[in-house]
XYZ file of C-alpha atoms in Angstrom:
392
model
C 0.037 0.114 -0.097
C 1.137 3.700 -0.434
C 0.573 4.157 3.060
C -2.926 5.680 3.233
C -4.993 2.794 4.101
C -5.456 2.055 8.132
C -5.600 -1.772 9.357
C -7.268 -2.990 12.361
C -4.519 -5.798 12.098
C -1.955 -5.860 9.474
C -0.733 -9.559 10.424
C -4.525 -10.812 10.441
C -5.955 -13.060 7.799
C -9.109 -10.675 7.329
C -8.324 -7.197 8.643
C -10.929 -4.350 8.489
C -9.133 -1.761 6.272
C -10.300 1.951 6.085
C -8.716 5.026 4.280
C -8.158 3.537 0.458
C -8.154 5.959 -2.177
C -8.864 5.239 -5.797
C -6.172 3.704 -7.809
C -4.194 3.066 -4.733
C -1.972 -0.343 -5.136
C -2.678 -2.979 -2.420
C 0.053 -5.757 -1.919
C -0.480 -8.893 0.468
C 2.396 -11.299 1.148
C 1.624 -14.824 2.727
C 4.464 -16.500 4.794
C 3.899 -20.279 6.102
C 5.890 -21.906 8.789
C 8.848 -22.844 6.636
C 9.337 -19.096 5.635
C 7.867 -19.632 2.176
C 6.405 -16.597 0.819
C 3.894 -15.804 -1.568
C 2.588 -12.140 -2.888
C -0.272 -10.792 -4.767
C -1.064 -7.221 -5.998
C -4.165 -5.431 -6.984
C -5.478 -1.985 -7.676
C -7.773 -0.580 -5.407
C -11.055 0.763 -7.161
C -13.108 3.129 -4.786
C -16.755 3.914 -5.936
C -17.358 7.721 -5.727
C -20.212 9.211 -3.679
C -22.821 11.056 -5.547
C -22.454 14.764 -5.770
C -25.283 17.178 -6.209
C -25.827 20.675 -6.335
C -28.192 21.623 -3.490
C -31.314 23.922 -3.968
C -32.675 25.946 -1.154
C -36.544 27.401 -1.392
C -38.431 30.300 -0.545
C -42.118 30.138 0.602
C -44.214 31.569 -2.271
C -46.400 34.450 -1.246
C -49.029 32.959 -3.816
C -49.177 29.338 -2.939
C -47.673 29.066 0.370
C -44.993 26.524 -0.877
C -41.364 26.183 -1.359
C -39.563 24.034 -4.036
C -35.999 22.414 -2.768
C -34.015 19.820 -4.065
C -30.776 18.909 -5.586
C -29.603 18.856 -9.290
C -27.050 18.179 -11.517
C -26.067 14.948 -9.571
C -23.277 12.459 -10.617
C -23.843 8.700 -11.022
C -26.857 6.746 -12.009
C -29.492 4.384 -10.531
C -30.103 7.261 -7.944
C -32.523 7.208 -4.957
C -33.608 10.164 -2.477
C -34.804 10.071 0.906
C -36.313 13.468 2.352
C -36.455 14.301 6.035
C -38.411 17.367 7.286
C -37.074 19.683 9.687
C -38.184 17.407 12.870
C -36.305 14.347 11.204
C -39.494 12.569 9.935
C -39.061 10.869 6.784
C -41.186 12.169 4.160
C -42.908 10.089 1.276
C -41.440 11.859 -1.539
C -38.805 10.200 -3.612
C -37.936 12.657 -5.913
C -34.909 15.006 -6.620
C -37.224 17.983 -6.063
C -40.026 18.433 -3.566
C -42.854 21.199 -2.686
C -42.965 21.856 1.011
C -44.850 24.282 3.277
C -42.672 24.324 6.522
C -39.914 26.624 7.472
C -36.546 24.870 8.247
C -33.690 22.926 7.287
C -34.574 19.361 5.413
C -32.261 16.369 4.791
C -31.913 14.669 1.611
C -30.078 11.417 1.174
C -28.893 10.649 -2.321
C -28.005 6.996 -2.923
C -26.374 5.295 -5.800
C -28.251 1.956 -5.732
C -25.561 0.209 -7.846
C -22.872 0.777 -5.192
C -24.586 1.722 -2.008
C -22.568 4.763 -1.904
C -24.592 7.868 -0.509
C -24.552 11.565 0.296
C -26.273 13.848 2.562
C -27.554 17.391 1.642
C -29.583 19.964 3.675
C -31.708 22.066 1.648
C -32.845 25.260 3.749
C -36.483 26.536 3.285
C -37.028 30.306 4.468
C -40.096 32.357 4.742
C -40.547 35.765 3.137
C -42.451 38.920 3.720
C -45.517 38.757 1.264
C -48.236 41.204 0.270
C -51.310 40.243 2.015
C -55.150 41.152 1.501
C -56.151 43.483 4.174
C -59.799 44.822 4.958
C -59.723 48.611 5.187
C -62.447 50.788 6.567
C -63.245 54.644 6.273
C -62.433 55.785 9.930
C -64.279 59.022 11.163
C -62.419 59.198 14.478
C -59.899 57.326 16.456
C -62.880 55.586 18.245
C -63.891 53.310 15.338
C -65.587 50.475 16.943
C -68.856 50.048 19.020
C -68.281 48.341 22.180
C -67.801 44.334 21.890
C -67.670 44.525 18.004
C -65.107 42.260 16.572
C -63.412 42.922 13.196
C -63.814 46.018 11.163
C -67.396 46.863 12.155
C -66.859 50.486 11.382
C -69.972 52.805 11.466
C -70.499 56.530 11.786
C -72.895 59.337 11.252
C -71.808 63.025 11.478
C -73.451 66.138 11.588
C -71.146 67.516 8.852
C -69.253 65.167 6.353
C -68.276 68.118 4.335
C -66.682 71.527 4.669
C -69.525 74.193 4.359
C -69.158 77.044 2.017
C -69.531 80.750 3.164
C -73.080 80.411 1.774
C -73.981 77.300 3.622
C -74.093 75.132 0.429
C -72.462 71.880 0.814
C -72.006 71.204 -3.058
C -68.841 70.441 -4.426
C -66.756 70.290 -1.204
C -64.990 67.258 0.002
C -65.061 64.923 3.304
C -61.606 63.127 3.696
C -61.325 60.240 5.708
C -58.548 57.947 6.850
C -58.406 54.321 5.206
C -57.269 52.046 7.774
C -56.316 48.399 7.330
C -55.671 45.276 9.468
C -56.898 46.963 12.761
C -58.820 43.998 14.120
C -60.839 45.233 17.099
C -58.410 47.919 17.947
C -57.956 51.326 15.998
C -54.190 51.517 17.448
C -53.237 48.301 15.370
C -54.299 49.640 12.230
C -52.358 50.996 9.477
C -53.169 53.870 7.015
C -53.387 52.923 3.496
C -55.046 55.913 1.824
C -58.071 58.111 2.032
C -61.443 58.302 0.834
C -62.659 61.368 -0.373
C -66.412 61.809 -0.409
C -67.851 64.677 -2.368
C -71.521 65.714 -3.633
C -71.502 66.712 -7.121
C -74.593 67.843 -9.024
C -76.601 65.886 -6.585
C -74.514 62.846 -6.870
C -72.429 61.168 -4.063
C -68.889 60.647 -5.500
C -66.640 58.288 -3.490
C -62.865 58.347 -4.510
C -60.542 55.704 -3.034
C -56.872 56.908 -2.990
C -54.402 54.174 -2.086
C -50.853 55.229 -0.965
C -47.915 54.712 -3.199
C -46.350 51.331 -2.508
C -49.304 49.243 -2.422
C -50.775 47.262 -5.020
C -54.249 47.433 -6.680
C -57.312 48.143 -4.541
C -59.198 44.698 -4.798
C -62.646 45.441 -4.025
C -64.826 48.414 -2.511
C -67.812 48.052 -0.119
C -70.081 50.832 0.162
C -73.295 51.521 2.229
C -75.701 54.341 1.672
C -79.165 54.445 3.360
C -81.493 56.347 5.466
C -81.863 53.879 8.162
C -78.810 52.448 10.170
C -77.876 49.196 8.711
C -77.969 46.174 11.169
C -74.760 44.635 10.090
C -71.781 47.157 9.875
C -69.038 44.365 9.032
C -66.888 44.459 5.888
C -68.094 42.266 3.172
C -71.758 43.012 3.306
C -71.910 45.764 0.627
C -69.911 44.931 -2.219
C -69.832 47.256 -4.965
C -68.716 46.975 -8.454
C -68.217 49.818 -11.066
C -71.760 50.508 -12.742
C -73.791 49.953 -9.658
C -76.261 52.512 -8.802
C -77.194 53.147 -5.462
C -80.066 56.097 -4.472
C -78.819 58.633 -1.913
C -81.551 59.550 0.365
C -82.010 63.395 0.478
C -80.825 65.708 3.115
C -79.496 63.041 5.691
C -78.430 59.295 5.418
C -75.775 56.753 6.911
C -72.648 56.079 5.255
C -70.279 53.078 5.357
C -67.036 52.617 3.440
C -64.844 49.566 3.346
C -62.136 48.276 0.873
C -59.805 45.259 0.452
C -56.164 46.402 -0.252
C -53.162 44.322 -0.947
C -50.457 45.454 1.415
C -47.027 45.151 0.565
C -43.843 45.236 2.983
C -41.838 48.260 2.911
C -44.300 50.550 1.442
C -43.869 54.214 2.083
C -46.605 55.948 4.595
C -49.078 57.979 3.427
C -49.230 61.758 3.282
C -52.464 62.704 4.063
C -54.624 65.966 3.791
C -56.297 67.298 6.976
C -59.534 65.713 7.392
C -62.758 67.812 7.316
C -64.288 69.023 10.754
C -66.177 65.970 11.712
C -68.792 65.932 14.573
C -69.230 63.317 16.957
C -70.365 59.851 16.294
C -73.871 58.555 16.235
C -75.227 61.883 15.215
C -77.046 62.482 11.895
C -75.033 62.831 8.573
C -76.718 66.168 6.849
C -76.141 66.992 3.124
C -77.746 69.720 1.025
C -80.501 68.565 -1.508
C -79.734 65.941 -3.590
C -81.730 64.709 -7.104
C -84.238 61.946 -7.001
C -82.142 59.258 -8.487
C -78.458 60.316 -7.822
C -75.646 57.490 -7.853
C -72.574 56.690 -6.253
C -69.709 56.748 -8.717
C -66.407 55.549 -7.431
C -63.116 56.180 -8.957
C -61.752 52.687 -9.278
C -57.926 51.995 -8.550
C -55.909 48.950 -10.165
C -56.048 46.859 -13.491
C -58.978 45.134 -15.108
C -59.326 41.728 -14.302
C -58.147 39.460 -17.184
C -58.621 35.928 -15.617
C -60.297 34.496 -12.366
C -59.248 36.454 -9.394
C -60.393 35.670 -5.854
C -60.128 38.026 -2.727
C -61.368 37.539 0.759
C -62.768 39.253 3.668
C -62.680 39.963 6.492
C -59.054 39.125 6.885
C -58.036 37.900 9.173
C -61.263 36.013 9.580
C -63.190 34.826 12.713
C -66.064 32.354 12.147
C -67.312 33.498 8.841
C -65.175 34.167 5.598
C -66.302 35.690 2.507
C -64.796 35.253 -0.854
C -65.446 37.649 -3.805
C -64.986 35.548 -6.941
C -64.535 37.560 -10.563
C -64.840 35.113 -13.344
C -65.556 35.236 -16.979
C -67.437 32.116 -17.157
C -69.942 29.967 -15.479
C -68.605 27.494 -12.843
C -69.104 25.257 -9.945
C -66.455 26.384 -7.309
C -64.914 24.349 -4.595
C -63.378 25.620 -1.519
C -60.809 23.864 0.480
C -58.684 24.969 3.411
C -55.345 23.354 4.577
C -53.286 23.717 7.193
C -49.313 24.688 6.694
C -48.560 21.149 6.960
C -51.023 20.350 4.175
C -53.905 18.838 6.185
C -57.405 19.482 4.955
C -59.149 21.297 7.524
C -62.249 22.800 5.853
C -64.117 22.137 2.462
C -67.127 23.763 0.998
C -68.120 22.362 -2.487
C -70.334 23.491 -5.722
C -70.965 27.012 -5.278
C -72.600 28.237 -8.564
C -71.067 31.159 -10.012
C -71.770 33.217 -13.114
C -69.502 35.410 -15.178
C -68.695 38.613 -13.240
C -68.304 39.361 -9.714
C -69.730 36.636 -7.123
C -69.759 36.769 -3.560
C -69.373 33.157 -1.697
C -70.014 32.896 2.260
C -68.169 30.306 3.939
C -70.122 29.624 7.240
C -69.102 27.108 9.920
C -65.550 28.056 10.546
C -65.629 28.624 14.215
C -63.556 25.471 14.793
C -60.513 26.283 12.635
C -57.611 27.210 14.956
C -55.881 30.726 14.980
C -53.242 30.365 12.420
C -51.954 30.771 8.835
C -53.558 28.584 6.186
C -53.783 27.932 2.620
C -56.902 28.168 0.560
C -57.778 26.299 -2.831
C -60.360 27.459 -4.908
C -60.906 25.146 -7.529
C -63.311 26.463 -10.847
C -62.843 23.248 -12.719
C -60.678 25.256 -15.277
C -58.591 26.877 -12.833
C -56.872 26.404 -9.256
C -56.515 29.884 -7.354
C -54.226 29.467 -4.166
C -53.805 31.647 -1.554
C -52.907 32.345 2.026
C -55.542 33.414 4.993
C -55.160 33.876 8.604
C -57.542 32.866 10.885
C -57.951 34.923 14.277
C -60.732 32.879 16.192
C -61.441 34.728 19.799
């Protein structure tokens, strides 16, 4: 030998040997009791271990999954054994897999012809994602009635608009903060834009103005009526461009919600000062209106070119509403999975028509407070997204 091998007992007939390198020359000499000797020489062949390029993964904001694996592996007839961050063997036997849990994974790559193997440890990381948030027009810091959960915003005020010197409200604007993600505490919310309310020629015009750095305004929800609505929660009053809502003359109640996609690192809003707002729970007074005025929202964002799904409220408690904007008739199935991939909720065969459709998912009180993956299937498309349950 050239000296690299290590023998457990160099004088034994069958010693264990380690440390050989490929191409090393090994010589054995046998001597009997008469000092007669015989020798033989052979060249050692060491089968190589597989070598691969490991690929780390990043949890996708759209699917909640990350792809990890190994590529460019040497050798043939390779097999793959995967373990999750807790050391549990996974059923996957391919070079690349999709996973949903953050952590360090282990893959054992084995050459089944030789038994040689190598292990690698791909890492799965999370990332800050844009999340759909329910936002509401806030009249003051006291934005919720006692005991309300979620975005149960409602206000009436004596003056929503600035008043001209002649007392005419026409063509003046009321400006309100659009606050997202507040739950049941205004202090937890984030200003994502403003709503400007104007009476123009007897029509009520509602402008949604979204901060720079945010993605499109996905949905608008508007209520106008002469009686206080029983429900003030978001998702109750979806509005799409072209809807006509009569505005009662002189005084009425007004609620505005929205679904806004909030992205990490967006710039804070620079807001115009709010109008002079009176105390809550008083009447909302305007000037004269025409017999058939309408709400005309200025929409923000790009036209829908494929099926889109938005959710409200986010996070949800016991009920989750889906707005499905689709271009064909379909029966929609909705499934909810936890981050380990287990099915935790299913609701099937919701009939939808071309245009905007609302699906209300009931009976979700047993879903734990956690991040989950929602799967919406139309028969032609599958839409995956993340959603948060916040069961109180």
